[in-house]
Amino acid sequence: MERMAIHKALGGTSAGELICLKGWVRTLRTGKDVAFFALNDGSCFASLQVVVTPQLPNYEELVKIGTGACLSVQGVLVESPAAGQRWEVQAQKVEVLGDADSDYPLQKKRHSLEFLRSIAHLRPRSNTFGAVFRLRSALSFAIHRFFHERGFLYVHTPIITANDCEGAGEMFRVTTLDSENPPRNSGNIDWSQDFFGERTGLTVSGQLQGELFATAFSDIYTFGPTFRAENSNTSRHAAEFWMIEPEMAFADLEDDCRLAEDFLRYLVTYTLQHCGEDLAFFNERVEKGLLDKLQALAKARFETMTYSEAVSRLQASGESFQFPVAWGRDLQSEHERYLTEKVVGGPVFVTDYPVGIKAFYMRLNNDERTVAAMDLLVPRVGEIIGGSQREERLPVLQRRMEESGIAPESLWWYLDTRRWGSCPHAGFGLGFERLLMYLTGMENIRDVIPFPRTPGNARF
Ligand code: 4AD
Ligand code: MG
């Protein structure tokens, strides 16, 4: 008999029919001449109650199984007399596919997220992580759907690369050289003898390659893993995270902000429409008021303020920050959170940052002091998007590279886009995990990643 997902069975359309379910026992309860198994297969938040009676030939075996055991159940879906659930299954045949030892670590009580992180194989079977990873999957689909509907080309930018897009020098190295005894050339490691003939690493961003494709396909996006070796053990940084990077030809900073806003609203609306059961859980157990926040966000128009305005507002706030606020200094996360949580009370674009604190590719404004950059800040999480209009004027771009200490030879292939049919263009990067934190209320980035990679942590 073909297996039916519990999600589908709970829809009730098969009431009265004999169906087959497979899944893992979340909880079990035995009474006099009856046993109840809450069966969950991950297809939805809810479990389905399976009622087992001594009529079954293996009843004695069944009442001894452990929590977490894997079962195959054939039975009839009927309306449940019990409170709190609409349907249950009256079992006619139950097969134990895999029993569970009595030391099964997931108990009925609430476990800490740290503890669950330490049991990688059972973590996704918990309520919280079931909800998180269903949402992560649904949202991945919604992201592709958004861009597909708008005619954006999906491009796979490389994971191994010789360029460090952000110029920050925090790449993981990729090499096949003997670490004990690498070839040397007058004392320095001779990377020309390495696999790719030069020094390479894991990508920090697909943007530069994305720009190349935007000058051929107009509107493109990337969606893939990104790596940063910053040793910042914070709750918002991962060494491996996923980023969505759209790039639009014939677009300026204003267009860029509009796309980001439409994109976020679309994703929030999608989540509200398709992930209701999981969101209800987050709303109740993780972040009170989450649903109201998301409903408001689906309709909101995001505010915009320039960096200079932001600095004035912070200086006028009378707040004592750990890091000083001064024009020309980067905003720290405490400043970002103050702006979005206290000054605006919602998402805010901060635009036109000082040229000295942003990457070389951002378009220089007419004032020559600022660049056409934007960051989108949201409450609790802080920066969720970073983007800009790109510098399309070759001489200005060359000057900016020189000022930033980037050798033009290393990026000749990028500079060529400005030589043969350059065009105004703009794009941004949305951190997928930061988005998930915002949509679920989860406070640690590790808890929205199936197998998180952070300093000192890559075991499974
Ligand atoms: O602001 P960032 O560094 O921008 C870029 O990488 C540009 N190349 C994007 C572009 O214009 N195409 O990173 C973009 C976003 C951040 O706003 C943040 O949400 C996320 O990526 N991010 C991280 N997420 C998790 N862990 C980290 N270590 C992250 N670093 C950045
Ligand atoms: Mg940034």
Coordinates of C-alpha atoms and ligand atoms in Angstrom, one line a residue:
M1 CA 0.0 0.0 0.0
E2 CA 1.3 3.5 -0.9
R3 CA 2.3 5.7 2.0
M4 CA 0.3 8.8 2.7
A5 CA 1.9 11.8 4.2
I6 CA 0.5 12.7 7.6
H7 CA 0.0 16.3 6.3
K8 CA -2.4 14.9 3.7
A9 CA -4.1 12.5 6.1
L10 CA -4.8 15.4 8.5
G11 CA -6.7 17.1 5.6
G12 CA -9.4 14.6 6.3
T13 CA -10.3 13.9 2.7
S14 CA -9.6 10.2 3.3
A15 CA -11.9 9.8 6.2
G16 CA -13.3 6.3 6.4
E17 CA -10.6 4.9 4.1
L18 CA -7.9 2.5 4.8
I19 CA -4.6 4.4 4.6
C20 CA -0.9 3.7 5.2
L21 CA 1.3 6.0 7.3
K22 CA 4.9 5.8 8.2
G23 CA 6.7 7.9 10.7
W24 CA 8.3 8.2 14.1
V25 CA 6.6 7.9 17.5
R26 CA 6.7 11.3 19.2
T27 CA 4.9 10.2 22.4
L28 CA 3.2 7.0 23.5
R29 CA 0.6 6.3 26.1
T30 CA -0.8 3.0 27.1
G31 CA -4.1 2.4 28.9
K32 CA -6.1 -0.6 29.7
D33 CA -6.4 -2.7 26.5
V34 CA -5.4 0.3 24.4
A35 CA -2.3 2.2 23.3
F36 CA -2.0 5.6 21.7
F37 CA 1.0 6.6 19.5
A38 CA 1.5 10.1 18.3
L39 CA 3.0 9.6 14.9
N40 CA 5.0 12.3 13.1
D41 CA 6.6 12.1 9.7
G42 CA 7.9 15.7 9.4
S43 CA 5.4 16.6 6.7
C44 CA 3.7 19.0 9.0
F45 CA 3.9 20.3 12.6
A46 CA 1.0 18.1 14.0
S47 CA 1.3 14.4 14.8
L48 CA -1.5 12.0 14.1
Q49 CA -2.8 9.8 16.9
V50 CA -2.7 6.0 16.1
V51 CA -5.0 3.9 18.3
V52 CA -3.7 0.4 18.9
T53 CA -5.8 -2.4 20.5
P54 CA -5.1 -6.0 21.6
Q55 CA -6.8 -7.3 18.4
L56 CA -3.5 -6.7 16.7
P57 CA -1.4 -9.9 16.8
N58 CA 1.7 -8.0 17.8
Y59 CA 0.0 -5.9 20.5
E60 CA 2.4 -7.1 23.2
E61 CA 5.4 -6.1 21.1
L62 CA 3.9 -2.7 20.3
V63 CA 3.2 -1.6 23.9
K64 CA 6.9 -2.2 24.6
I65 CA 8.4 0.0 21.8
G66 CA 10.4 3.1 22.8
T67 CA 9.6 6.7 22.1
G68 CA 11.2 7.6 18.7
A69 CA 10.6 4.1 17.2
C70 CA 9.8 4.1 13.5
L71 CA 6.4 2.5 12.5
S72 CA 4.5 1.5 9.4
V73 CA 0.8 1.7 10.1
Q74 CA -2.3 0.6 8.2
G75 CA -5.6 1.8 9.5
V76 CA -8.8 3.7 9.0
L77 CA -8.9 7.5 9.4
V78 CA -11.8 8.4 11.7
E79 CA -13.0 11.5 13.6
S80 CA -11.3 11.5 17.0
P81 CA -13.4 11.6 20.1
A82 CA -10.5 13.2 22.0
A83 CA -10.2 16.9 22.5
G84 CA -7.6 18.9 20.6
Q85 CA -7.5 16.8 17.5
R86 CA -9.8 16.3 14.6
W87 CA -8.6 12.9 13.3
E88 CA -7.1 9.7 14.5
V89 CA -6.2 6.4 12.9
Q90 CA -7.6 3.1 14.1
A91 CA -4.8 0.7 13.4
Q92 CA -5.4 -2.6 11.6
K93 CA -1.7 -3.5 11.1
V94 CA 1.4 -2.0 12.7
E95 CA 4.9 -3.0 11.8
V96 CA 7.9 -1.8 13.8
L97 CA 10.5 -0.7 11.2
G98 CA 13.0 0.3 13.8
D99 CA 12.6 0.2 17.5
A100 CA 14.3 2.9 19.7
D101 CA 16.5 2.2 22.7
S102 CA 15.0 3.3 26.0
D103 CA 17.7 6.1 26.4
Y104 CA 16.1 8.1 23.5
P105 CA 17.3 11.6 24.3
L106 CA 14.2 13.6 23.2
Q107 CA 11.9 13.7 26.2
K108 CA 8.5 15.3 26.4
K109 CA 9.9 18.2 28.4
R110 CA 11.4 21.2 26.6
H111 CA 15.0 20.9 25.7
S112 CA 17.4 23.7 25.3
L113 CA 18.4 24.7 21.8
E114 CA 22.1 24.1 22.7
F115 CA 21.3 20.5 23.8
L116 CA 19.4 19.8 20.6
R117 CA 22.3 21.2 18.6
S118 CA 24.5 18.5 20.2
I119 CA 22.3 15.7 18.9
A120 CA 22.3 16.3 15.1
H121 CA 20.4 13.2 14.2
L122 CA 17.4 14.0 16.4
R123 CA 17.4 17.8 16.3
P124 CA 15.2 17.9 13.2
R125 CA 12.6 15.6 14.9
S126 CA 11.9 18.2 17.6
N127 CA 9.0 20.6 17.3
T128 CA 11.1 23.7 17.0
F129 CA 13.5 22.5 14.4
G130 CA 10.8 20.7 12.4
A131 CA 9.1 24.1 12.1
V132 CA 12.4 25.9 11.3
F133 CA 13.5 23.6 8.5
R134 CA 10.0 23.3 6.9
L135 CA 10.0 27.1 6.8
R136 CA 13.6 27.2 5.4
S137 CA 12.5 24.8 2.6
A138 CA 9.3 26.7 1.8
L139 CA 11.1 30.0 1.7
S140 CA 13.8 28.7 -0.6
F141 CA 11.1 27.8 -3.1
A142 CA 9.4 31.2 -2.6
I143 CA 12.7 32.9 -3.4
H144 CA 13.0 31.1 -6.7
R145 CA 9.3 31.8 -7.5
F146 CA 9.7 35.5 -6.9
F147 CA 12.5 35.9 -9.3
H148 CA 11.0 33.5 -11.8
E149 CA 7.8 35.5 -11.9
R150 CA 9.9 38.7 -12.6
G151 CA 11.9 37.1 -15.3
F152 CA 15.3 37.1 -13.5
L153 CA 17.9 34.6 -14.7
Y154 CA 19.2 32.2 -12.0
V155 CA 22.9 31.9 -12.3
H156 CA 25.3 29.6 -10.4
T157 CA 28.3 31.6 -9.5
P158 CA 31.4 29.6 -8.4
I159 CA 32.1 28.4 -4.9
I160 CA 35.9 28.2 -5.5
T161 CA 37.3 31.6 -6.6
A162 CA 40.5 33.6 -6.7
N163 CA 38.7 36.9 -5.9
D164 CA 37.7 38.3 -2.6
C165 CA 34.7 40.4 -3.5
E166 CA 34.4 42.4 -0.4
G167 CA 38.1 43.1 -0.2
A168 CA 38.1 42.1 3.4
G169 CA 40.6 39.2 3.2
E170 CA 38.6 36.7 5.2
M171 CA 38.4 33.8 2.9
F172 CA 38.9 30.1 3.6
R173 CA 41.8 28.9 1.6
V174 CA 41.4 26.1 -1.0
T175 CA 44.6 24.3 -1.8
T176 CA 46.1 21.0 -2.6
L177 CA 49.7 22.1 -1.6
D178 CA 51.4 20.0 1.1
S179 CA 50.8 22.1 4.2
E180 CA 54.0 20.7 5.9
N181 CA 56.2 21.5 3.0
P182 CA 54.7 23.9 0.4
P183 CA 56.8 24.9 -2.6
R184 CA 58.5 28.2 -2.1
N185 CA 59.7 31.0 -4.2
S186 CA 62.3 33.2 -2.5
G187 CA 60.8 32.4 0.9
N188 CA 57.1 32.9 0.0
I189 CA 54.6 30.1 -0.8
D190 CA 54.6 29.6 -4.5
W191 CA 50.8 29.6 -5.3
S192 CA 51.5 29.2 -9.0
Q193 CA 52.2 25.5 -8.2
D194 CA 48.9 25.1 -6.5
F195 CA 45.9 23.3 -8.2
F196 CA 44.5 26.4 -9.9
G197 CA 47.8 28.0 -10.5
E198 CA 47.0 30.8 -8.1
R199 CA 45.8 31.4 -4.6
T200 CA 42.1 30.5 -4.3
G201 CA 39.5 30.3 -1.6
L202 CA 35.8 29.8 -0.9
T203 CA 33.6 32.6 -2.2
V204 CA 32.5 35.4 0.1
S205 CA 30.0 36.6 -2.5
G206 CA 28.9 35.8 -6.1
Q207 CA 28.3 39.5 -6.8
L208 CA 31.2 40.2 -9.2
Q209 CA 30.4 37.2 -11.3
G210 CA 26.7 38.1 -11.0
E211 CA 27.5 41.6 -12.5
L212 CA 29.0 40.0 -15.5
F213 CA 25.8 38.0 -16.1
A214 CA 23.7 41.1 -15.5
T215 CA 25.5 42.8 -18.4
A216 CA 24.2 40.0 -20.7
F217 CA 20.9 38.9 -19.2
S218 CA 19.8 42.3 -17.6
D219 CA 18.2 40.8 -14.5
I220 CA 19.9 37.9 -12.6
Y221 CA 20.1 36.4 -9.2
T222 CA 22.3 33.9 -7.3
F223 CA 21.2 31.8 -4.4
G224 CA 23.9 29.6 -2.9
P225 CA 26.3 29.0 -0.1
T226 CA 28.8 31.8 0.9
F227 CA 31.8 31.5 3.2
R228 CA 33.5 33.9 5.6
A229 CA 36.3 33.1 7.9
E230 CA 35.7 36.0 10.2
N231 CA 36.4 34.7 13.7
S232 CA 33.4 36.5 15.1
N233 CA 31.5 34.1 17.4
T234 CA 28.3 36.1 17.4
S235 CA 24.7 34.9 17.3
R236 CA 24.3 36.5 13.8
H237 CA 27.4 35.3 12.0
A238 CA 28.1 31.9 10.5
A239 CA 31.2 30.8 8.6
E240 CA 28.9 29.1 6.0
F241 CA 25.7 30.8 5.1
W242 CA 23.4 31.2 2.1
M243 CA 23.0 34.4 0.3
I244 CA 20.6 35.7 -2.4
E245 CA 22.2 38.2 -4.7
P246 CA 20.1 39.8 -7.4
E247 CA 21.7 42.2 -9.8
M248 CA 19.8 44.4 -12.2
A249 CA 21.1 46.2 -15.3
F250 CA 19.6 49.6 -16.0
A251 CA 18.9 50.2 -12.3
D252 CA 19.9 52.7 -9.7
L253 CA 19.8 52.7 -5.9
E254 CA 16.2 53.7 -5.8
D255 CA 15.3 50.6 -8.0
D256 CA 17.5 48.5 -5.8
C257 CA 15.6 49.5 -2.6
R258 CA 12.2 48.9 -4.3
L259 CA 13.3 45.4 -5.4
A260 CA 14.5 44.6 -1.8
E261 CA 11.2 45.9 -0.4
D262 CA 9.0 44.0 -2.8
F263 CA 11.1 40.9 -2.3
L264 CA 10.8 41.0 1.4
R265 CA 7.1 41.7 1.4
Y266 CA 6.6 38.8 -1.1
L267 CA 8.4 36.4 1.1
V268 CA 6.6 37.5 4.3
T269 CA 3.2 37.1 2.5
Y270 CA 4.2 33.7 1.1
T271 CA 5.2 32.6 4.6
L272 CA 1.9 33.8 6.1
Q273 CA 0.0 32.0 3.4
H274 CA 1.9 28.7 3.4
C275 CA 3.5 28.2 6.8
G276 CA 0.6 29.1 9.1
E277 CA 0.9 26.1 11.4
D278 CA 4.7 26.6 11.9
L279 CA 4.3 30.4 12.3
A280 CA 1.6 29.8 15.0
F281 CA 4.2 27.8 16.9
F282 CA 6.9 30.5 16.6
N283 CA 4.3 33.1 17.6
E284 CA 3.4 31.2 20.7
R285 CA 6.7 29.7 21.8
V286 CA 9.5 31.8 20.3
E287 CA 8.5 35.4 19.7
K288 CA 5.3 36.7 21.1
G289 CA 3.6 39.1 18.6
L290 CA 5.5 37.6 15.6
L291 CA 2.3 37.1 13.6
D292 CA 1.2 40.7 14.1
K293 CA 4.7 41.9 13.2
L294 CA 4.7 39.9 9.9
Q295 CA 1.2 40.9 9.0
A296 CA 2.1 44.6 9.5
L297 CA 5.3 44.0 7.5
A298 CA 3.4 42.5 4.5
K299 CA 1.7 45.9 4.1
A300 CA 4.3 48.3 5.3
R301 CA 6.3 50.8 3.2
F302 CA 9.8 50.7 4.4
E303 CA 11.4 53.9 5.7
T304 CA 14.6 55.3 4.3
M305 CA 17.2 57.6 5.9
T306 CA 20.7 58.5 4.8
Y307 CA 23.7 57.5 6.8
S308 CA 24.3 61.1 7.7
E309 CA 20.8 61.4 9.1
A310 CA 21.3 58.2 11.0
V311 CA 24.4 59.5 12.6
S312 CA 22.6 62.7 13.6
R313 CA 19.8 60.7 15.1
L314 CA 22.1 58.5 17.0
Q315 CA 24.1 61.4 18.3
A316 CA 21.0 63.2 19.4
S317 CA 19.6 60.1 21.1
G318 CA 21.4 60.6 24.4
E319 CA 22.0 56.9 24.5
S320 CA 25.3 55.7 25.8
F321 CA 26.6 53.3 23.2
Q322 CA 29.6 51.0 23.7
F323 CA 31.1 52.1 20.3
P324 CA 31.3 55.8 19.5
V325 CA 29.1 57.3 16.8
A326 CA 30.9 59.7 14.4
W327 CA 30.5 60.5 10.7
G328 CA 32.9 58.3 8.8
R329 CA 32.8 55.4 11.2
D330 CA 30.9 52.2 10.5
L331 CA 27.6 51.6 12.3
Q332 CA 27.9 48.8 14.9
S333 CA 25.1 46.4 15.5
E334 CA 24.0 48.3 18.6
H335 CA 23.6 51.4 16.5
E336 CA 21.7 49.5 13.8
R337 CA 19.4 48.0 16.3
Y338 CA 18.7 51.3 17.9
L339 CA 17.8 52.9 14.6
T340 CA 15.4 50.1 13.5
E341 CA 14.0 49.3 17.0
K342 CA 13.8 52.7 18.7
V343 CA 14.0 55.4 16.0
V344 CA 11.8 53.8 13.3
G345 CA 10.1 50.8 14.9
G346 CA 10.4 48.7 11.8
P347 CA 12.6 48.0 8.7
V348 CA 14.7 51.0 7.5
F349 CA 17.0 51.5 4.6
V350 CA 20.1 53.4 5.5
T351 CA 21.7 54.8 2.3
D352 CA 24.7 56.8 1.1
Y353 CA 27.5 55.7 3.4
P354 CA 30.9 57.3 3.6
V355 CA 33.1 56.2 0.8
G356 CA 35.8 55.1 3.3
I357 CA 33.8 52.3 4.9
K358 CA 32.3 50.6 1.9
A359 CA 33.6 48.3 -0.9
F360 CA 35.3 49.6 -4.0
Y361 CA 32.5 48.7 -6.4
M362 CA 29.9 51.0 -4.9
R363 CA 29.0 54.0 -7.1
L364 CA 30.6 57.3 -6.0
N365 CA 27.9 60.0 -5.3
N366 CA 28.4 63.5 -6.7
D367 CA 29.5 64.8 -3.3
E368 CA 32.5 62.5 -3.7
R369 CA 32.2 61.7 0.1
T370 CA 29.5 59.1 0.0
V371 CA 28.6 56.1 -2.2
A372 CA 25.2 54.9 -3.4
A373 CA 25.0 52.1 -0.9
M374 CA 22.1 50.7 1.1
D375 CA 21.7 48.5 4.1
L376 CA 18.3 47.2 5.2
L377 CA 18.0 47.0 9.0
V378 CA 15.3 45.2 10.8
P379 CA 14.4 44.9 14.5
R380 CA 16.1 42.2 16.6
V381 CA 18.4 41.1 13.7
G382 CA 19.9 44.4 12.5
E383 CA 21.5 44.3 9.0
I384 CA 19.6 41.8 6.8
I385 CA 20.5 43.2 3.4
G386 CA 23.5 45.0 2.0
G387 CA 23.6 46.4 -1.5
S388 CA 24.4 49.3 -3.8
Q389 CA 24.4 50.8 -7.2
R390 CA 27.6 49.8 -8.8
E391 CA 30.3 52.1 -10.2
E392 CA 29.8 51.8 -13.9
R393 CA 32.4 54.5 -14.9
L394 CA 35.7 52.8 -15.6
P395 CA 38.1 55.6 -14.6
V396 CA 36.2 56.2 -11.3
L397 CA 36.2 52.4 -10.6
Q398 CA 40.0 52.2 -11.3
R399 CA 40.7 55.1 -9.0
R400 CA 38.6 53.5 -6.3
M401 CA 40.4 50.2 -6.6
E402 CA 43.7 52.0 -6.4
E403 CA 42.6 53.8 -3.2
S404 CA 41.4 50.5 -1.7
G405 CA 44.7 48.8 -2.5
I406 CA 43.2 46.3 -5.0
A407 CA 45.5 45.3 -7.9
P408 CA 43.6 46.0 -11.2
E409 CA 45.3 43.0 -12.9
S410 CA 43.5 40.6 -10.5
L411 CA 40.1 41.9 -11.6
W412 CA 40.8 42.5 -15.3
W413 CA 37.8 40.3 -16.2
Y414 CA 35.5 42.5 -14.0
L415 CA 36.9 45.7 -15.3
D416 CA 36.1 44.5 -18.9
T417 CA 32.4 44.9 -18.1
R418 CA 33.0 48.6 -17.9
R419 CA 34.8 48.7 -21.2
W420 CA 32.4 47.0 -23.6
G421 CA 28.9 48.2 -23.1
S422 CA 28.9 49.3 -19.5
C423 CA 25.6 50.2 -18.0
P424 CA 24.2 51.6 -14.8
H425 CA 23.4 48.6 -12.5
A426 CA 22.6 47.8 -8.9
G427 CA 22.1 44.8 -6.7
F428 CA 22.1 43.5 -3.1
G429 CA 22.7 40.5 -1.0
L430 CA 20.1 39.1 1.4
G431 CA 21.5 36.8 4.1
F432 CA 19.1 33.9 4.0
E433 CA 19.7 32.9 7.7
R434 CA 19.2 36.5 8.9
L435 CA 15.9 36.4 7.0
L436 CA 14.9 33.2 8.7
M437 CA 15.8 34.6 12.1
Y438 CA 13.6 37.5 11.4
L439 CA 10.7 35.3 10.2
T440 CA 10.9 32.8 13.0
G441 CA 12.0 34.9 15.9
M442 CA 14.9 32.5 16.5
E443 CA 17.7 34.4 18.2
N444 CA 20.8 32.4 17.2
I445 CA 21.8 31.9 13.6
R446 CA 23.0 28.4 14.4
D447 CA 19.3 27.5 15.1
V448 CA 18.2 28.2 11.5
I449 CA 20.9 26.2 9.9
P450 CA 20.6 22.4 9.4
F451 CA 24.3 21.8 10.1
P452 CA 25.8 25.1 11.4
R453 CA 29.5 26.0 10.7
T454 CA 30.9 28.4 13.2
P455 CA 34.4 28.8 14.8
G456 CA 35.3 25.5 16.3
N457 CA 32.3 23.7 15.0
A458 CA 32.1 21.6 11.8
R459 CA 31.7 18.1 13.2
F460 CA 28.5 17.0 11.5
Ligands
4AD1 O1 26.8 43.2 3.3 P1 27.4 42.0 2.7 O2 28.8 41.7 3.0 O3 27.3 42.3 1.1 C1 27.8 41.5 0.1 O4 28.3 40.4 0.2 C2 27.5 42.1 -1.3 N1 28.4 41.5 -2.2 C3 26.1 41.9 -1.6 C4 25.7 42.4 -3.0 O5 25.6 43.6 -3.1 N2 25.5 41.6 -3.9 O6 26.5 40.7 2.9 C5 25.2 40.6 2.5 C6 24.3 40.0 3.6 C7 24.3 40.8 4.9 O7 23.4 41.9 4.9 C8 23.9 39.7 5.9 O8 22.5 39.5 5.9 C9 24.5 38.5 5.3 O9 24.8 38.7 3.9 N3 25.8 38.1 6.0 C10 25.9 37.1 6.8 N4 25.0 36.2 7.3 C11 25.5 35.2 8.1 N5 26.7 35.1 8.5 C12 27.7 36.0 8.1 N6 29.0 35.8 8.5 C13 27.3 37.0 7.2 N7 27.9 38.0 6.6 C14 27.0 38.6 5.8
MG2 MG 27.1 44.5 4.8

